[in-house]
Amino acid sequence: VGEETLRKLAWVVAMKALGEDKSQQLVLTSLHRARFCEAAAPHCGLGDRGVELFLVGLLSLVDALVGRPMDELLAELAVSADVRAALTGRSAPFGPVLCLAESWERGDWERVAALSASLGLPEAELPGLQGEAIAWASAALSV
């Protein structure tokens, strides 16, 4: 098992622990976003940054899970400037990928189309990426 896999596993375990007394839907959505963002990376020219995108998706709801502001939480975590920018302002390079995941969740298809086009990610790829992310998140939650 590689270092990245172990790191992701540790993050997943930590997220599940944070969500023990919260809605499991928040944890499931975080896991789903994490896997979707990671899987979208190569399609968006960010293939070498998939682990960071995984972290963006995973942490995207951590403020709701722990009941503290995102800025305050990020001050305590060692994350890259790009991860921080995505989580606080949905800024590039990672923010648009997270926005795409969030827009899909809301069914905002116009925004999905616009973001997908701007990222260079064909819309036809999205259902497969989403389906795989949902399956992975469900399996990860049940472990």
Short mmCIF file of C-alpha atoms in Angstrom, two decimals:
data_model
loop_
_atom_site.label_atom_id
_atom_site.label_comp_id
_atom_site.label_asym_id
_atom_site.label_seq_id
_atom_site.Cartn_x
_atom_site.Cartn_y
_atom_site.Cartn_z
CA VAL A 1 0.00 0.00 0.00
CA GLY A 2 1.44 3.34 -1.03
CA GLU A 3 1.92 6.43 1.10
CA GLU A 4 -0.90 8.31 -0.64
CA THR A 5 -3.32 5.45 -0.04
CA LEU A 6 -2.40 5.31 3.64
CA ARG A 7 -2.78 9.07 3.94
CA LYS A 8 -6.23 8.96 2.33
CA LEU A 9 -7.26 6.09 4.59
CA ALA A 10 -6.18 8.07 7.66
CA TRP A 11 -8.19 11.08 6.46
CA VAL A 12 -11.25 8.92 5.89
CA VAL A 13 -10.98 7.38 9.36
CA ALA A 14 -10.58 10.84 10.90
CA MET A 15 -13.59 12.17 9.00
CA LYS A 16 -15.72 9.23 10.13
CA ALA A 17 -14.67 9.89 13.73
CA LEU A 18 -15.55 13.58 13.42
CA GLY A 19 -18.97 12.66 12.10
CA GLU A 20 -19.85 10.01 14.70
CA ASP A 21 -22.37 12.22 16.44
CA LYS A 22 -23.47 14.07 13.29
CA SER A 23 -25.52 13.14 10.28
CA GLN A 24 -23.86 10.34 8.35
CA GLN A 25 -25.04 12.16 5.23
CA LEU A 26 -22.47 14.91 5.90
CA VAL A 27 -19.69 12.35 6.09
CA LEU A 28 -20.97 10.51 3.01
CA THR A 29 -21.15 13.76 1.05
CA SER A 30 -17.62 14.69 2.12
CA LEU A 31 -16.32 11.30 1.01
CA HIS A 32 -18.22 11.53 -2.26
CA ARG A 33 -16.82 14.99 -2.98
CA ALA A 34 -13.33 13.82 -2.10
CA ARG A 35 -13.39 10.93 -4.54
CA PHE A 36 -15.12 12.95 -7.27
CA CYS A 37 -12.58 15.79 -7.03
CA GLU A 38 -9.71 13.32 -7.11
CA ALA A 39 -11.17 11.43 -10.08
CA ALA A 40 -11.81 14.67 -11.99
CA ALA A 41 -8.19 15.81 -11.58
CA PRO A 42 -6.72 14.11 -14.67
CA HIS A 43 -9.60 15.33 -16.82
CA CYS A 44 -8.95 18.93 -15.73
CA GLY A 45 -5.20 19.03 -16.27
CA LEU A 46 -4.57 18.52 -12.54
CA GLY A 47 -3.69 14.83 -12.62
CA ASP A 48 -0.59 15.23 -10.48
CA ARG A 49 -2.63 17.02 -7.78
CA GLY A 50 -5.32 14.41 -7.21
CA VAL A 51 -4.44 13.89 -3.55
CA GLU A 52 -4.84 17.60 -2.85
CA LEU A 53 -8.17 17.61 -4.66
CA PHE A 54 -9.23 14.61 -2.59
CA LEU A 55 -8.44 16.65 0.52
CA VAL A 56 -10.42 19.64 -0.80
CA GLY A 57 -13.52 17.51 -1.24
CA LEU A 58 -13.04 15.72 2.06
CA LEU A 59 -12.64 18.94 4.06
CA SER A 60 -15.38 20.83 2.23
CA LEU A 61 -17.92 20.08 4.98
CA VAL A 62 -15.60 19.81 7.99
CA ASP A 63 -16.89 23.12 9.33
CA ALA A 64 -20.42 21.68 9.47
CA LEU A 65 -19.14 18.47 11.06
CA VAL A 66 -17.31 20.18 13.90
CA GLY A 67 -19.41 23.34 14.20
CA ARG A 68 -16.54 25.78 13.73
CA PRO A 69 -15.74 28.30 10.98
CA MET A 70 -13.68 27.00 8.08
CA ASP A 71 -11.03 29.75 8.45
CA GLU A 72 -10.50 28.81 12.09
CA LEU A 73 -10.17 25.11 11.26
CA LEU A 74 -7.76 25.69 8.38
CA ALA A 75 -5.53 27.76 10.66
CA GLU A 76 -4.96 24.55 12.64
CA LEU A 77 -4.33 22.30 9.64
CA ALA A 78 -1.21 21.99 7.50
CA VAL A 79 -2.76 22.35 4.05
CA SER A 80 -1.39 23.96 0.91
CA ALA A 81 -2.34 27.49 -0.12
CA ASP A 82 -4.30 26.04 -3.06
CA VAL A 83 -6.36 23.78 -0.76
CA ARG A 84 -6.98 26.69 1.60
CA ALA A 85 -8.05 28.96 -1.30
CA ALA A 86 -10.46 26.35 -2.62
CA LEU A 87 -12.09 25.82 0.76
CA THR A 88 -12.42 29.47 1.71
CA GLY A 89 -13.12 31.19 -1.60
CA ARG A 90 -13.60 28.41 -4.15
CA SER A 91 -10.52 29.88 -5.90
CA ALA A 92 -8.48 28.25 -8.65
CA PRO A 93 -6.92 25.89 -9.29
CA PHE A 94 -9.03 23.57 -7.09
CA GLY A 95 -12.08 25.69 -6.29
CA PRO A 96 -13.82 25.21 -9.65
CA VAL A 97 -13.60 21.41 -9.29
CA LEU A 98 -15.25 21.64 -5.85
CA CYS A 99 -17.86 24.02 -7.29
CA LEU A 100 -18.58 21.44 -9.99
CA ALA A 101 -19.19 18.77 -7.35
CA GLU A 102 -21.45 21.10 -5.37
CA SER A 103 -23.37 22.20 -8.47
CA TRP A 104 -23.97 18.57 -9.43
CA GLU A 105 -25.32 17.87 -5.94
CA ARG A 106 -27.75 20.78 -6.24
CA GLY A 107 -28.80 19.82 -9.76
CA ASP A 108 -27.68 23.21 -11.11
CA TRP A 109 -27.16 21.88 -14.62
CA GLU A 110 -26.38 25.25 -16.21
CA ARG A 111 -23.56 25.78 -13.72
CA VAL A 112 -22.41 22.18 -14.21
CA ALA A 113 -22.20 22.79 -17.97
CA ALA A 114 -20.31 26.06 -17.54
CA LEU A 115 -17.84 24.68 -15.01
CA SER A 116 -17.32 21.49 -16.95
CA ALA A 117 -16.53 23.50 -20.09
CA SER A 118 -14.16 25.85 -18.26
CA LEU A 119 -12.32 22.89 -16.72
CA GLY A 120 -12.06 21.05 -20.03
CA LEU A 121 -13.99 18.14 -18.54
CA PRO A 122 -16.53 16.75 -21.03
CA GLU A 123 -20.02 16.65 -19.53
CA ALA A 124 -20.42 13.12 -20.87
CA GLU A 125 -17.72 11.99 -18.38
CA LEU A 126 -19.55 13.35 -15.33
CA PRO A 127 -22.16 10.62 -14.74
CA GLY A 128 -19.45 7.95 -14.70
CA LEU A 129 -17.21 9.95 -12.38
CA GLN A 130 -20.15 10.70 -10.08
CA GLY A 131 -21.33 7.08 -10.04
CA GLU A 132 -17.87 5.79 -9.19
CA ALA A 133 -17.47 8.45 -6.47
CA ILE A 134 -20.80 7.54 -4.88
CA ALA A 135 -19.94 3.83 -4.90
CA TRP A 136 -16.50 4.51 -3.41
CA ALA A 137 -17.91 6.81 -0.69
CA SER A 138 -20.58 4.28 0.30
CA ALA A 139 -17.97 1.52 0.53
CA ALA A 140 -15.58 3.74 2.52
CA LEU A 141 -18.33 4.69 4.98
CA SER A 142 -19.21 1.06 5.62
CA VAL A 143 -15.63 0.03 6.39
#
